[in-house]
Amino acid sequence: NAGVMQNPRHLVRRRGQEARLRCSPMKGHSHVYWYRQLPEEGLKFMVYLQKENIIDESGMPKERFSAEFPKEGPSILRIQQVVRGDSAAYFCASSPPHDSYEQYFGPGTRLTVT
Amino acid sequence: EDQVTQSPEALRLQEGESSSLNCSYTVSGLRGLFWYRQDPGKGPEFLFTLYSAGEEKEKERLKATLTKKESFLHITAPKPEDSATYLCAVASGGSYIPTFGRGTSLIVHP
């Protein structure tokens, strides 16, 4: 049973470009969470999605950031017009529908904005 | 607002030297406390969930315990491969969104 998959693992973007991060949850999991991790700040929640629905986006910046989890295909975290402050590790986690307290994380995407 | 404080920030042990990591929390209605292990450059790996005070769980050299205010992760006779950052998180109320602590970086020397 494959774990949570994220790609790309490393992404370099210039300021002003768009970054698209993809996450495929574990088989049988229908809940997806995105987190951002900075070295001095720890893991910060961004958004919680179920298929075709955003359940909680209280941790998402109001501008430039968006997320989706379509009926088919992976969840996508999209960052428009990236700035240097967006450089971080972005992790996706998934959980099964019957127990959403236990989350299983992917390997992360390390975004570097130059 | 939920708060999670982990201590110490960093811990160095000799192989075989048992110790404990602390996770203090403040929540309104604990739904679960979680421990994760994170290796450099990797995602957090789920270890345990504890739901109520008095509960204990074990996995190999690790044992997690829970009281109403804190959780301990006991490491018995650690090995160098136990070196990692250990993260604690809590979920409360009706939310499925955990709040994470900043972690304890553990280094076990051979």
mmCIF file with all atom_site columns, C-alpha atoms in Angstrom:
data_model
loop_
_atom_site.group_PDB
_atom_site.id
_atom_site.type_symbol
_atom_site.label_atom_id
_atom_site.label_alt_id
_atom_site.label_comp_id
_atom_site.label_asym_id
_atom_site.label_entity_id
_atom_site.label_seq_id
_atom_site.pdbx_PDB_ins_code
_atom_site.Cartn_x
_atom_site.Cartn_y
_atom_site.Cartn_z
_atom_site.occupancy
_atom_site.B_iso_or_equiv
_atom_site.pdbx_formal_charge
_atom_site.auth_seq_id
_atom_site.auth_comp_id
_atom_site.auth_asym_id
_atom_site.auth_atom_id
_atom_site.pdbx_PDB_model_num
ATOM 1   C CA . ASN A 1 1   ? 0.000   0.000  0.000   1.00 0.00 ? 1   ASN A CA 1
ATOM 2   C CA . ALA A 1 2   ? 1.743   3.136  -1.190  1.00 0.00 ? 2   ALA A CA 1
ATOM 3   C CA . GLY A 1 3   ? 2.000   5.995  1.233   1.00 0.00 ? 3   GLY A CA 1
ATOM 4   C CA . VAL A 1 4   ? 1.214   9.631  0.614   1.00 0.00 ? 4   VAL A CA 1
ATOM 5   C CA . MET A 1 5   ? 2.952   10.808 -2.533  1.00 0.00 ? 5   MET A CA 1
ATOM 6   C CA . GLN A 1 6   ? 4.071   14.330 -3.262  1.00 0.00 ? 6   GLN A CA 1
ATOM 7   C CA . ASN A 1 7   ? 5.712   15.806 -6.297  1.00 0.00 ? 7   ASN A CA 1
ATOM 8   C CA . PRO A 1 8   ? 7.889   17.408 -7.153  1.00 0.00 ? 8   PRO A CA 1
ATOM 9   C CA . ARG A 1 9   ? 10.212  16.779 -4.227  1.00 0.00 ? 9   ARG A CA 1
ATOM 10  C CA . HIS A 1 10  ? 12.179  19.925 -4.987  1.00 0.00 ? 10  HIS A CA 1
ATOM 11  C CA . LEU A 1 11  ? 10.933  22.974 -6.852  1.00 0.00 ? 11  LEU A CA 1
ATOM 12  C CA . VAL A 1 12  ? 12.824  26.132 -7.728  1.00 0.00 ? 12  VAL A CA 1
ATOM 13  C CA . ARG A 1 13  ? 10.920  29.175 -8.887  1.00 0.00 ? 13  ARG A CA 1
ATOM 14  C CA . ARG A 1 14  ? 11.896  32.757 -9.592  1.00 0.00 ? 14  ARG A CA 1
ATOM 15  C CA . ARG A 1 15  ? 10.025  35.566 -7.894  1.00 0.00 ? 15  ARG A CA 1
ATOM 16  C CA . GLY A 1 16  ? 6.738   36.203 -9.641  1.00 0.00 ? 16  GLY A CA 1
ATOM 17  C CA . GLN A 1 17  ? 6.352   32.696 -11.080 1.00 0.00 ? 17  GLN A CA 1
ATOM 18  C CA . GLU A 1 18  ? 3.699   30.175 -10.105 1.00 0.00 ? 18  GLU A CA 1
ATOM 19  C CA . ALA A 1 19  ? 4.327   27.047 -8.053  1.00 0.00 ? 19  ALA A CA 1
ATOM 20  C CA . ARG A 1 20  ? 2.097   23.962 -8.227  1.00 0.00 ? 20  ARG A CA 1
ATOM 21  C CA . LEU A 1 21  ? 2.536   21.268 -5.622  1.00 0.00 ? 21  LEU A CA 1
ATOM 22  C CA . ARG A 1 22  ? 0.775   17.926 -5.981  1.00 0.00 ? 22  ARG A CA 1
ATOM 23  C CA . CYS A 1 23  ? -0.323  15.394 -3.402  1.00 0.00 ? 23  CYS A CA 1
ATOM 24  C CA . SER A 1 24  ? -1.820  11.933 -3.856  1.00 0.00 ? 24  SER A CA 1
ATOM 25  C CA . PRO A 1 25  ? -3.279  10.579 -0.599  1.00 0.00 ? 25  PRO A CA 1
ATOM 26  C CA . MET A 1 26  ? -2.923  7.038  0.631   1.00 0.00 ? 26  MET A CA 1
ATOM 27  C CA . LYS A 1 27  ? -5.309  4.542  -0.931  1.00 0.00 ? 27  LYS A CA 1
ATOM 28  C CA . GLY A 1 28  ? -8.663  4.705  0.819   1.00 0.00 ? 28  GLY A CA 1
ATOM 29  C CA . HIS A 1 29  ? -8.007  8.132  2.326   1.00 0.00 ? 29  HIS A CA 1
ATOM 30  C CA . SER A 1 30  ? -10.380 10.906 1.380   1.00 0.00 ? 30  SER A CA 1
ATOM 31  C CA . HIS A 1 31  ? -9.124  13.730 3.606   1.00 0.00 ? 31  HIS A CA 1
ATOM 32  C CA . VAL A 1 32  ? -6.103  15.833 2.676   1.00 0.00 ? 32  VAL A CA 1
ATOM 33  C CA . TYR A 1 33  ? -4.262  18.439 4.729   1.00 0.00 ? 33  TYR A CA 1
ATOM 34  C CA . TRP A 1 34  ? -1.527  20.840 3.651   1.00 0.00 ? 34  TRP A CA 1
ATOM 35  C CA . TYR A 1 35  ? 1.132   22.177 6.026   1.00 0.00 ? 35  TYR A CA 1
ATOM 36  C CA . ARG A 1 36  ? 4.079   24.504 5.706   1.00 0.00 ? 36  ARG A CA 1
ATOM 37  C CA . GLN A 1 37  ? 7.259   24.005 7.694   1.00 0.00 ? 37  GLN A CA 1
ATOM 38  C CA . LEU A 1 38  ? 9.891   26.639 8.287   1.00 0.00 ? 38  LEU A CA 1
ATOM 39  C CA . PRO A 1 39  ? 13.076  25.846 10.251  1.00 0.00 ? 39  PRO A CA 1
ATOM 40  C CA . GLU A 1 40  ? 12.267  28.103 13.199  1.00 0.00 ? 40  GLU A CA 1
ATOM 41  C CA . GLU A 1 41  ? 8.495   27.824 13.202  1.00 0.00 ? 41  GLU A CA 1
ATOM 42  C CA . GLY A 1 42  ? 7.529   24.177 13.042  1.00 0.00 ? 42  GLY A CA 1
ATOM 43  C CA . LEU A 1 43  ? 4.594   22.732 11.149  1.00 0.00 ? 43  LEU A CA 1
ATOM 44  C CA . LYS A 1 44  ? 1.805   25.187 10.393  1.00 0.00 ? 44  LYS A CA 1
ATOM 45  C CA . PHE A 1 45  ? -1.607  24.075 9.127   1.00 0.00 ? 45  PHE A CA 1
ATOM 46  C CA . MET A 1 46  ? -2.753  25.651 5.878   1.00 0.00 ? 46  MET A CA 1
ATOM 47  C CA . VAL A 1 47  ? -5.850  23.916 4.510   1.00 0.00 ? 47  VAL A CA 1
ATOM 48  C CA . TYR A 1 48  ? -8.030  20.831 4.961   1.00 0.00 ? 48  TYR A CA 1
ATOM 49  C CA . LEU A 1 49  ? -9.853  19.349 1.981   1.00 0.00 ? 49  LEU A CA 1
ATOM 50  C CA . GLN A 1 50  ? -12.123 16.476 1.125   1.00 0.00 ? 50  GLN A CA 1
ATOM 51  C CA . LYS A 1 51  ? -12.972 15.458 -2.416  1.00 0.00 ? 51  LYS A CA 1
ATOM 52  C CA . GLU A 1 52  ? -14.264 18.567 -4.227  1.00 0.00 ? 52  GLU A CA 1
ATOM 53  C CA . ASN A 1 53  ? -14.646 20.485 -0.945  1.00 0.00 ? 53  ASN A CA 1
ATOM 54  C CA . ILE A 1 54  ? -12.531 22.862 1.108   1.00 0.00 ? 54  ILE A CA 1
ATOM 55  C CA . ILE A 1 55  ? -13.385 22.099 4.726   1.00 0.00 ? 55  ILE A CA 1
ATOM 56  C CA . ASP A 1 56  ? -11.066 24.499 6.558   1.00 0.00 ? 56  ASP A CA 1
ATOM 57  C CA . GLU A 1 57  ? -8.739  27.048 5.005   1.00 0.00 ? 57  GLU A CA 1
ATOM 58  C CA . SER A 1 58  ? -8.118  29.089 8.116   1.00 0.00 ? 58  SER A CA 1
ATOM 59  C CA . GLY A 1 59  ? -4.337  28.704 7.765   1.00 0.00 ? 59  GLY A CA 1
ATOM 60  C CA . MET A 1 60  ? -4.111  29.815 4.154   1.00 0.00 ? 60  MET A CA 1
ATOM 61  C CA . PRO A 1 61  ? -2.782  33.271 3.327   1.00 0.00 ? 61  PRO A CA 1
ATOM 62  C CA . LYS A 1 62  ? -5.588  35.385 1.909   1.00 0.00 ? 62  LYS A CA 1
ATOM 63  C CA . GLU A 1 63  ? -3.806  36.139 -1.351  1.00 0.00 ? 63  GLU A CA 1
ATOM 64  C CA . ARG A 1 64  ? -1.828  34.129 -3.900  1.00 0.00 ? 64  ARG A CA 1
ATOM 65  C CA . PHE A 1 65  ? -2.501  30.734 -2.298  1.00 0.00 ? 65  PHE A CA 1
ATOM 66  C CA . SER A 1 66  ? -5.210  28.289 -3.346  1.00 0.00 ? 66  SER A CA 1
ATOM 67  C CA . ALA A 1 67  ? -5.879  24.595 -3.005  1.00 0.00 ? 67  ALA A CA 1
ATOM 68  C CA . GLU A 1 68  ? -8.122  22.020 -4.596  1.00 0.00 ? 68  GLU A CA 1
ATOM 69  C CA . PHE A 1 69  ? -8.865  18.322 -4.357  1.00 0.00 ? 69  PHE A CA 1
ATOM 70  C CA . PRO A 1 70  ? -10.796 17.316 -7.466  1.00 0.00 ? 70  PRO A CA 1
ATOM 71  C CA . LYS A 1 71  ? -12.971 14.250 -7.844  1.00 0.00 ? 71  LYS A CA 1
ATOM 72  C CA . GLU A 1 72  ? -10.243 12.671 -9.948  1.00 0.00 ? 72  GLU A CA 1
ATOM 73  C CA . GLY A 1 73  ? -6.540  13.226 -9.540  1.00 0.00 ? 73  GLY A CA 1
ATOM 74  C CA . PRO A 1 74  ? -4.257  14.618 -6.857  1.00 0.00 ? 74  PRO A CA 1
ATOM 75  C CA . SER A 1 75  ? -4.747  17.546 -4.540  1.00 0.00 ? 75  SER A CA 1
ATOM 76  C CA . ILE A 1 76  ? -2.981  20.697 -5.762  1.00 0.00 ? 76  ILE A CA 1
ATOM 77  C CA . LEU A 1 77  ? -1.579  23.554 -3.723  1.00 0.00 ? 77  LEU A CA 1
ATOM 78  C CA . ARG A 1 78  ? -1.052  26.539 -5.976  1.00 0.00 ? 78  ARG A CA 1
ATOM 79  C CA . ILE A 1 79  ? 1.045   29.579 -5.136  1.00 0.00 ? 79  ILE A CA 1
ATOM 80  C CA . GLN A 1 80  ? 0.845   32.459 -7.555  1.00 0.00 ? 80  GLN A CA 1
ATOM 81  C CA . GLN A 1 81  ? 3.473   35.178 -7.940  1.00 0.00 ? 81  GLN A CA 1
ATOM 82  C CA . VAL A 1 82  ? 5.841   33.547 -5.487  1.00 0.00 ? 82  VAL A CA 1
ATOM 83  C CA . VAL A 1 83  ? 8.021   35.639 -3.209  1.00 0.00 ? 83  VAL A CA 1
ATOM 84  C CA . ARG A 1 84  ? 11.166  34.686 -1.313  1.00 0.00 ? 84  ARG A CA 1
ATOM 85  C CA . GLY A 1 85  ? 9.161   34.317 1.887   1.00 0.00 ? 85  GLY A CA 1
ATOM 86  C CA . ASP A 1 86  ? 7.288   31.396 0.313   1.00 0.00 ? 86  ASP A CA 1
ATOM 87  C CA . SER A 1 87  ? 10.459  29.302 0.423   1.00 0.00 ? 87  SER A CA 1
ATOM 88  C CA . ALA A 1 88  ? 9.704   26.414 2.763   1.00 0.00 ? 88  ALA A CA 1
ATOM 89  C CA . ALA A 1 89  ? 8.924   22.731 2.936   1.00 0.00 ? 89  ALA A CA 1
ATOM 90  C CA . TYR A 1 90  ? 5.296   21.982 2.126   1.00 0.00 ? 90  TYR A CA 1
ATOM 91  C CA . PHE A 1 91  ? 3.845   18.762 3.465   1.00 0.00 ? 91  PHE A CA 1
ATOM 92  C CA . CYS A 1 92  ? 0.665   16.987 2.596   1.00 0.00 ? 92  CYS A CA 1
ATOM 93  C CA . ALA A 1 93  ? -1.033  14.559 4.963   1.00 0.00 ? 93  ALA A CA 1
ATOM 94  C CA . SER A 1 94  ? -4.012  12.279 4.478   1.00 0.00 ? 94  SER A CA 1
ATOM 95  C CA . SER A 1 95  ? -6.400  10.473 6.778   1.00 0.00 ? 95  SER A CA 1
ATOM 96  C CA . PRO A 1 96  ? -9.134  7.880  6.335   1.00 0.00 ? 96  PRO A CA 1
ATOM 97  C CA . PRO A 1 97  ? -12.780 8.971  6.482   1.00 0.00 ? 97  PRO A CA 1
ATOM 98  C CA . HIS A 1 98  ? -13.553 7.000  9.652   1.00 0.00 ? 98  HIS A CA 1
ATOM 99  C CA . ASP A 1 99  ? -10.720 8.442  11.781  1.00 0.00 ? 99  ASP A CA 1
ATOM 100 C CA . SER A 1 100 ? -9.516  11.862 10.831  1.00 0.00 ? 100 SER A CA 1
ATOM 101 C CA . TYR A 1 101 ? -7.366  12.380 13.899  1.00 0.00 ? 101 TYR A CA 1
ATOM 102 C CA . GLU A 1 102 ? -4.490  10.243 12.640  1.00 0.00 ? 102 GLU A CA 1
ATOM 103 C CA . GLN A 1 103 ? -2.719  11.847 9.728   1.00 0.00 ? 103 GLN A CA 1
ATOM 104 C CA . TYR A 1 104 ? -0.069  10.285 7.540   1.00 0.00 ? 104 TYR A CA 1
ATOM 105 C CA . PHE A 1 105 ? 2.430   12.588 5.899   1.00 0.00 ? 105 PHE A CA 1
ATOM 106 C CA . GLY A 1 106 ? 4.089   12.614 2.529   1.00 0.00 ? 106 GLY A CA 1
ATOM 107 C CA . PRO A 1 107 ? 7.794   13.315 1.975   1.00 0.00 ? 107 PRO A CA 1
ATOM 108 C CA . GLY A 1 108 ? 7.198   16.995 1.257   1.00 0.00 ? 108 GLY A CA 1
ATOM 109 C CA . THR A 1 109 ? 8.028   19.452 -1.489  1.00 0.00 ? 109 THR A CA 1
ATOM 110 C CA . ARG A 1 110 ? 10.873  21.826 -0.842  1.00 0.00 ? 110 ARG A CA 1
ATOM 111 C CA . LEU A 1 111 ? 10.172  25.111 -2.579  1.00 0.00 ? 111 LEU A CA 1
ATOM 112 C CA . THR A 1 112 ? 13.000  27.550 -3.161  1.00 0.00 ? 112 THR A CA 1
ATOM 113 C CA . VAL A 1 113 ? 12.233  30.988 -4.541  1.00 0.00 ? 113 VAL A CA 1
ATOM 114 C CA . THR A 1 114 ? 15.187  32.776 -6.079  1.00 0.00 ? 114 THR A CA 1
ATOM 115 C CA . GLU B 2 1   ? -6.295  28.698 21.223  1.00 0.00 ? 1   GLU B CA 1
ATOM 116 C CA . ASP B 2 2   ? -4.499  25.401 21.638  1.00 0.00 ? 2   ASP B CA 1
ATOM 117 C CA . GLN B 2 3   ? -0.890  25.580 22.750  1.00 0.00 ? 3   GLN B CA 1
ATOM 118 C CA . VAL B 2 4   ? 1.791   22.913 22.640  1.00 0.00 ? 4   VAL B CA 1
ATOM 119 C CA . THR B 2 5   ? 5.224   23.306 24.192  1.00 0.00 ? 5   THR B CA 1
ATOM 120 C CA . GLN B 2 6   ? 7.920   20.705 23.816  1.00 0.00 ? 6   GLN B CA 1
ATOM 121 C CA . SER B 2 7   ? 11.037  20.408 25.928  1.00 0.00 ? 7   SER B CA 1
ATOM 122 C CA . PRO B 2 8   ? 13.905  20.218 25.721  1.00 0.00 ? 8   PRO B CA 1
ATOM 123 C CA . GLU B 2 9   ? 14.474  21.750 22.288  1.00 0.00 ? 9   GLU B CA 1
ATOM 124 C CA . ALA B 2 10  ? 17.484  19.508 21.811  1.00 0.00 ? 10  ALA B CA 1
ATOM 125 C CA . LEU B 2 11  ? 18.733  16.430 23.621  1.00 0.00 ? 11  LEU B CA 1
ATOM 126 C CA . ARG B 2 12  ? 21.976  14.535 23.256  1.00 0.00 ? 12  ARG B CA 1
ATOM 127 C CA . LEU B 2 13  ? 22.222  11.029 24.683  1.00 0.00 ? 13  LEU B CA 1
ATOM 128 C CA . GLN B 2 14  ? 24.752  8.272  24.703  1.00 0.00 ? 14  GLN B CA 1
ATOM 129 C CA . GLU B 2 15  ? 23.614  4.968  23.261  1.00 0.00 ? 15  GLU B CA 1
ATOM 130 C CA . GLY B 2 16  ? 21.770  3.094  26.008  1.00 0.00 ? 16  GLY B CA 1
ATOM 131 C CA . GLU B 2 17  ? 21.093  6.221  28.097  1.00 0.00 ? 17  GLU B CA 1
ATOM 132 C CA . SER B 2 18  ? 17.346  6.304  28.695  1.00 0.00 ? 18  SER B CA 1
ATOM 133 C CA . SER B 2 19  ? 15.494  9.630  28.877  1.00 0.00 ? 19  SER B CA 1
ATOM 134 C CA . SER B 2 20  ? 12.146  11.352 28.364  1.00 0.00 ? 20  SER B CA 1
ATOM 135 C CA . LEU B 2 21  ? 10.814  14.077 26.100  1.00 0.00 ? 21  LEU B CA 1
ATOM 136 C CA . ASN B 2 22  ? 8.074   16.351 27.384  1.00 0.00 ? 22  ASN B CA 1
ATOM 137 C CA . CYS B 2 23  ? 5.027   17.799 25.643  1.00 0.00 ? 23  CYS B CA 1
ATOM 138 C CA . SER B 2 24  ? 2.933   20.268 27.656  1.00 0.00 ? 24  SER B CA 1
ATOM 139 C CA . TYR B 2 25  ? -0.390  21.305 26.230  1.00 0.00 ? 25  TYR B CA 1
ATOM 140 C CA . THR B 2 26  ? -3.298  23.646 26.816  1.00 0.00 ? 26  THR B CA 1
ATOM 141 C CA . VAL B 2 27  ? -6.507  22.778 25.008  1.00 0.00 ? 27  VAL B CA 1
ATOM 142 C CA . SER B 2 28  ? -10.229 23.065 25.382  1.00 0.00 ? 28  SER B CA 1
ATOM 143 C CA . GLY B 2 29  ? -11.507 19.517 25.204  1.00 0.00 ? 29  GLY B CA 1
ATOM 144 C CA . LEU B 2 30  ? -8.705  17.195 24.157  1.00 0.00 ? 30  LEU B CA 1
ATOM 145 C CA . ARG B 2 31  ? -9.677  14.889 21.306  1.00 0.00 ? 31  ARG B CA 1
ATOM 146 C CA . GLY B 2 32  ? -6.232  13.375 20.828  1.00 0.00 ? 32  GLY B CA 1
ATOM 147 C CA . LEU B 2 33  ? -2.511  13.862 21.381  1.00 0.00 ? 33  LEU B CA 1
ATOM 148 C CA . PHE B 2 34  ? -0.143  12.648 18.684  1.00 0.00 ? 34  PHE B CA 1
ATOM 149 C CA . TRP B 2 35  ? 3.535   11.854 18.516  1.00 0.00 ? 35  TRP B CA 1
ATOM 150 C CA . TYR B 2 36  ? 5.474   11.892 15.268  1.00 0.00 ? 36  TYR B CA 1
ATOM 151 C CA . ARG B 2 37  ? 9.078   11.245 14.340  1.00 0.00 ? 37  ARG B CA 1
ATOM 152 C CA . GLN B 2 38  ? 10.689  13.342 11.619  1.00 0.00 ? 38  GLN B CA 1
ATOM 153 C CA . ASP B 2 39  ? 14.012  12.562 9.989   1.00 0.00 ? 39  ASP B CA 1
ATOM 154 C CA . PRO B 2 40  ? 15.926  15.325 8.168   1.00 0.00 ? 40  PRO B CA 1
ATOM 155 C CA . GLY B 2 41  ? 14.493  16.019 4.743   1.00 0.00 ? 41  GLY B CA 1
ATOM 156 C CA . LYS B 2 42  ? 11.497  13.744 5.271   1.00 0.00 ? 42  LYS B CA 1
ATOM 157 C CA . GLY B 2 43  ? 7.888   14.017 6.301   1.00 0.00 ? 43  GLY B CA 1
ATOM 158 C CA . PRO B 2 44  ? 6.703   13.292 9.841   1.00 0.00 ? 44  PRO B CA 1
ATOM 159 C CA . GLU B 2 45  ? 6.133   9.612  10.558  1.00 0.00 ? 45  GLU B CA 1
ATOM 160 C CA . PHE B 2 46  ? 3.144   8.788  12.755  1.00 0.00 ? 46  PHE B CA 1
ATOM 161 C CA . LEU B 2 47  ? 4.020   7.046  16.035  1.00 0.00 ? 47  LEU B CA 1
ATOM 162 C CA . PHE B 2 48  ? 1.155   7.195  18.552  1.00 0.00 ? 48  PHE B CA 1
ATOM 163 C CA . THR B 2 49  ? -2.244  8.634  19.366  1.00 0.00 ? 49  THR B CA 1
ATOM 164 C CA . LEU B 2 50  ? -3.296  9.054  23.010  1.00 0.00 ? 50  LEU B CA 1
ATOM 165 C CA . TYR B 2 51  ? -6.891  9.947  23.805  1.00 0.00 ? 51  TYR B CA 1
ATOM 166 C CA . SER B 2 52  ? -7.282  10.169 27.586  1.00 0.00 ? 52  SER B CA 1
ATOM 167 C CA . ALA B 2 53  ? -5.266  10.736 30.752  1.00 0.00 ? 53  ALA B CA 1
ATOM 168 C CA . GLY B 2 54  ? -3.645  7.573  32.010  1.00 0.00 ? 54  GLY B CA 1
ATOM 169 C CA . GLU B 2 55  ? -3.333  6.030  28.589  1.00 0.00 ? 55  GLU B CA 1
ATOM 170 C CA . GLU B 2 56  ? 0.011   4.535  27.549  1.00 0.00 ? 56  GLU B CA 1
ATOM 171 C CA . LYS B 2 57  ? 1.290   3.138  24.258  1.00 0.00 ? 57  LYS B CA 1
ATOM 172 C CA . GLU B 2 58  ? 4.522   1.405  23.351  1.00 0.00 ? 58  GLU B CA 1
ATOM 173 C CA . LYS B 2 59  ? 6.471   0.725  20.211  1.00 0.00 ? 59  LYS B CA 1
ATOM 174 C CA . GLU B 2 60  ? 9.888   -0.876 20.397  1.00 0.00 ? 60  GLU B CA 1
ATOM 175 C CA . ARG B 2 61  ? 12.028  1.421  22.600  1.00 0.00 ? 61  ARG B CA 1
ATOM 176 C CA . LEU B 2 62  ? 9.394   4.167  22.757  1.00 0.00 ? 62  LEU B CA 1
ATOM 177 C CA . LYS B 2 63  ? 6.626   4.567  25.299  1.00 0.00 ? 63  LYS B CA 1
ATOM 178 C CA . ALA B 2 64  ? 4.168   7.452  25.311  1.00 0.00 ? 64  ALA B CA 1
ATOM 179 C CA . THR B 2 65  ? 2.143   8.464  28.353  1.00 0.00 ? 65  THR B CA 1
ATOM 180 C CA . LEU B 2 66  ? -0.542  11.090 28.891  1.00 0.00 ? 66  LEU B CA 1
ATOM 181 C CA . THR B 2 67  ? -1.781  13.188 31.808  1.00 0.00 ? 67  THR B CA 1
ATOM 182 C CA . LYS B 2 68  ? -4.287  16.038 31.799  1.00 0.00 ? 68  LYS B CA 1
ATOM 183 C CA . LYS B 2 69  ? -1.560  18.592 31.146  1.00 0.00 ? 69  LYS B CA 1
ATOM 184 C CA . GLU B 2 70  ? 1.329   16.831 29.470  1.00 0.00 ? 70  GLU B CA 1
ATOM 185 C CA . SER B 2 71  ? 2.628   13.822 27.626  1.00 0.00 ? 71  SER B CA 1
ATOM 186 C CA . PHE B 2 72  ? 5.966   12.113 27.886  1.00 0.00 ? 72  PHE B CA 1
ATOM 187 C CA . LEU B 2 73  ? 7.796   10.120 25.267  1.00 0.00 ? 73  LEU B CA 1
ATOM 188 C CA . HIS B 2 74  ? 10.109  7.755  27.103  1.00 0.00 ? 74  HIS B CA 1
ATOM 189 C CA . ILE B 2 75  ? 13.037  6.338  25.188  1.00 0.00 ? 75  ILE B CA 1
ATOM 190 C CA . THR B 2 76  ? 14.556  3.245  26.727  1.00 0.00 ? 76  THR B CA 1
ATOM 191 C CA . ALA B 2 77  ? 18.151  2.272  25.856  1.00 0.00 ? 77  ALA B CA 1
ATOM 192 C CA . PRO B 2 78  ? 18.187  4.412  22.702  1.00 0.00 ? 78  PRO B CA 1
ATOM 193 C CA . LYS B 2 79  ? 20.236  3.563  19.651  1.00 0.00 ? 79  LYS B CA 1
ATOM 194 C CA . PRO B 2 80  ? 21.804  5.948  17.108  1.00 0.00 ? 80  PRO B CA 1
ATOM 195 C CA . GLU B 2 81  ? 18.982  5.162  14.676  1.00 0.00 ? 81  GLU B CA 1
ATOM 196 C CA . ASP B 2 82  ? 16.557  6.763  17.142  1.00 0.00 ? 82  ASP B CA 1
ATOM 197 C CA . SER B 2 83  ? 18.133  10.132 16.304  1.00 0.00 ? 83  SER B CA 1
ATOM 198 C CA . ALA B 2 84  ? 15.422  12.364 14.842  1.00 0.00 ? 84  ALA B CA 1
ATOM 199 C CA . THR B 2 85  ? 13.128  15.239 15.692  1.00 0.00 ? 85  THR B CA 1
ATOM 200 C CA . TYR B 2 86  ? 10.104  14.162 17.696  1.00 0.00 ? 86  TYR B CA 1
ATOM 201 C CA . LEU B 2 87  ? 6.945   16.200 17.219  1.00 0.00 ? 87  LEU B CA 1
ATOM 202 C CA . CYS B 2 88  ? 3.943   16.393 19.497  1.00 0.00 ? 88  CYS B CA 1
ATOM 203 C CA . ALA B 2 89  ? 0.528   17.621 18.344  1.00 0.00 ? 89  ALA B CA 1
ATOM 204 C CA . VAL B 2 90  ? -2.952  17.999 19.852  1.00 0.00 ? 90  VAL B CA 1
ATOM 205 C CA . ALA B 2 91  ? -6.445  18.108 18.401  1.00 0.00 ? 91  ALA B CA 1
ATOM 206 C CA . SER B 2 92  ? -9.295  19.586 20.424  1.00 0.00 ? 92  SER B CA 1
ATOM 207 C CA . GLY B 2 93  ? -12.984 20.314 20.344  1.00 0.00 ? 93  GLY B CA 1
ATOM 208 C CA . GLY B 2 94  ? -14.644 19.454 17.076  1.00 0.00 ? 94  GLY B CA 1
ATOM 209 C CA . SER B 2 95  ? -11.594 20.220 14.976  1.00 0.00 ? 95  SER B CA 1
ATOM 210 C CA . TYR B 2 96  ? -9.581  17.660 13.073  1.00 0.00 ? 96  TYR B CA 1
ATOM 211 C CA . ILE B 2 97  ? -6.764  20.156 12.695  1.00 0.00 ? 97  ILE B CA 1
ATOM 212 C CA . PRO B 2 98  ? -3.867  19.421 15.062  1.00 0.00 ? 98  PRO B CA 1
ATOM 213 C CA . THR B 2 99  ? -1.636  22.055 16.592  1.00 0.00 ? 99  THR B CA 1
ATOM 214 C CA . PHE B 2 100 ? 2.011   21.053 16.489  1.00 0.00 ? 100 PHE B CA 1
ATOM 215 C CA . GLY B 2 101 ? 4.817   21.811 18.888  1.00 0.00 ? 101 GLY B CA 1
ATOM 216 C CA . ARG B 2 102 ? 8.226   22.831 17.575  1.00 0.00 ? 102 ARG B CA 1
ATOM 217 C CA . GLY B 2 103 ? 9.731   19.452 18.342  1.00 0.00 ? 103 GLY B CA 1
ATOM 218 C CA . THR B 2 104 ? 12.634  17.996 20.263  1.00 0.00 ? 104 THR B CA 1
ATOM 219 C CA . SER B 2 105 ? 15.758  17.222 18.286  1.00 0.00 ? 105 SER B CA 1
ATOM 220 C CA . LEU B 2 106 ? 17.264  14.012 19.642  1.00 0.00 ? 106 LEU B CA 1
ATOM 221 C CA . ILE B 2 107 ? 20.799  12.887 18.864  1.00 0.00 ? 107 ILE B CA 1
ATOM 222 C CA . VAL B 2 108 ? 22.003  9.524  20.154  1.00 0.00 ? 108 VAL B CA 1
ATOM 223 C CA . HIS B 2 109 ? 25.744  9.032  20.059  1.00 0.00 ? 109 HIS B CA 1
ATOM 224 C CA . PRO B 2 110 ? 27.217  5.544  19.619  1.00 0.00 ? 110 PRO B CA 1
#
